[in-house]
Amino acid sequence: MSNYNKVLENVEWLLEKYNNVIDNEKKLILLYWKYIDKINVTKDTIPTQEFLSRATNPQVIGDAYYLIKIREGMSE
């Protein structure tokens, strides 16, 4: 499985689990870093060293999010 497919799977999981919390891309990215990348993200801080060494590119997370939204729109 490619890394992008894994990100897509992870984003789908987060959207299912936290659909009542995620209402924009920024919240999704923060939750991804917290629960998938295991970065100690708080309301006020993102640790720089953890971010630089482990964070998934936010653009890739956002792309996965929009792909899911497009797929949902096509199935309506």
Short mmCIF file of C-alpha atoms in Angstrom, two decimals:
data_model
loop_
_atom_site.label_atom_id
_atom_site.label_comp_id
_atom_site.label_asym_id
_atom_site.label_seq_id
_atom_site.Cartn_x
_atom_site.Cartn_y
_atom_site.Cartn_z
CA MET A 1 0.00 0.00 0.00
CA SER A 2 1.39 3.40 -0.91
CA ASN A 3 1.89 6.06 1.70
CA TYR A 4 -0.85 8.17 0.12
CA ASN A 5 -3.34 5.30 0.38
CA LYS A 6 -2.47 4.94 4.06
CA VAL A 7 -3.07 8.66 4.60
CA LEU A 8 -6.40 8.32 2.79
CA GLU A 9 -7.38 5.42 5.06
CA ASN A 10 -6.35 7.38 8.14
CA VAL A 11 -8.33 10.45 7.07
CA GLU A 12 -11.42 8.30 6.42
CA TRP A 13 -11.05 6.78 9.90
CA LEU A 14 -10.70 10.21 11.54
CA LEU A 15 -13.73 11.55 9.65
CA GLU A 16 -15.82 8.59 10.80
CA LYS A 17 -14.65 8.77 14.42
CA TYR A 18 -14.62 12.56 14.84
CA ASN A 19 -17.22 13.71 12.31
CA ASN A 20 -18.92 15.87 14.94
CA VAL A 21 -15.62 17.70 15.65
CA ILE A 22 -14.08 18.07 12.20
CA ASP A 23 -15.71 20.93 10.38
CA ASN A 24 -12.68 22.18 8.49
CA GLU A 25 -9.35 21.07 7.09
CA LYS A 26 -7.31 22.64 9.91
CA LYS A 27 -9.05 20.61 12.60
CA LEU A 28 -8.54 17.46 10.56
CA ILE A 29 -4.81 18.16 10.21
CA LEU A 30 -4.39 18.77 13.94
CA LEU A 31 -6.28 15.57 14.79
CA TYR A 32 -4.19 13.65 12.25
CA TRP A 33 -0.96 14.85 13.81
CA LYS A 34 -2.25 14.09 17.31
CA TYR A 35 -3.77 10.64 16.78
CA ILE A 36 -1.99 9.23 13.73
CA ASP A 37 1.47 10.81 13.88
CA LYS A 38 1.41 10.79 17.72
CA ILE A 39 2.58 14.39 18.06
CA ASN A 40 1.77 16.07 21.36
CA VAL A 41 -0.49 18.71 19.82
CA THR A 42 -2.37 20.93 22.24
CA LYS A 43 -4.75 23.82 21.74
CA ASP A 44 -1.82 26.24 21.95
CA THR A 45 1.32 24.40 20.85
CA ILE A 46 2.85 21.99 18.37
CA PRO A 47 6.30 20.77 19.48
CA THR A 48 8.79 21.77 16.78
CA GLN A 49 11.09 18.74 17.00
CA GLU A 50 8.19 16.27 16.90
CA PHE A 51 6.62 18.17 14.04
CA LEU A 52 9.81 18.22 11.98
CA SER A 53 10.56 14.55 12.52
CA ARG A 54 7.10 12.94 12.38
CA ALA A 55 4.38 15.15 10.95
CA THR A 56 2.63 14.07 7.78
CA ASN A 57 2.64 16.84 5.19
CA PRO A 58 -0.53 18.90 5.76
CA GLN A 59 -1.02 19.23 1.99
CA VAL A 60 -1.25 15.44 1.66
CA ILE A 61 -3.79 15.27 4.50
CA GLY A 62 -5.79 18.06 2.87
CA ASP A 63 -5.66 16.37 -0.53
CA ALA A 64 -7.02 13.16 1.01
CA TYR A 65 -9.78 15.15 2.71
CA TYR A 66 -10.85 16.80 -0.54
CA LEU A 67 -10.70 13.53 -2.46
CA ILE A 68 -13.07 11.98 0.08
CA LYS A 69 -15.41 14.98 -0.19
CA ILE A 70 -15.37 14.76 -4.01
CA ARG A 71 -16.16 11.03 -3.86
CA GLU A 72 -19.04 11.72 -1.47
CA GLY A 73 -20.39 14.35 -3.86
CA MET A 74 -20.23 11.98 -6.81
CA SER A 75 -22.21 9.29 -5.02
CA GLU A 76 -25.15 11.59 -4.24
#
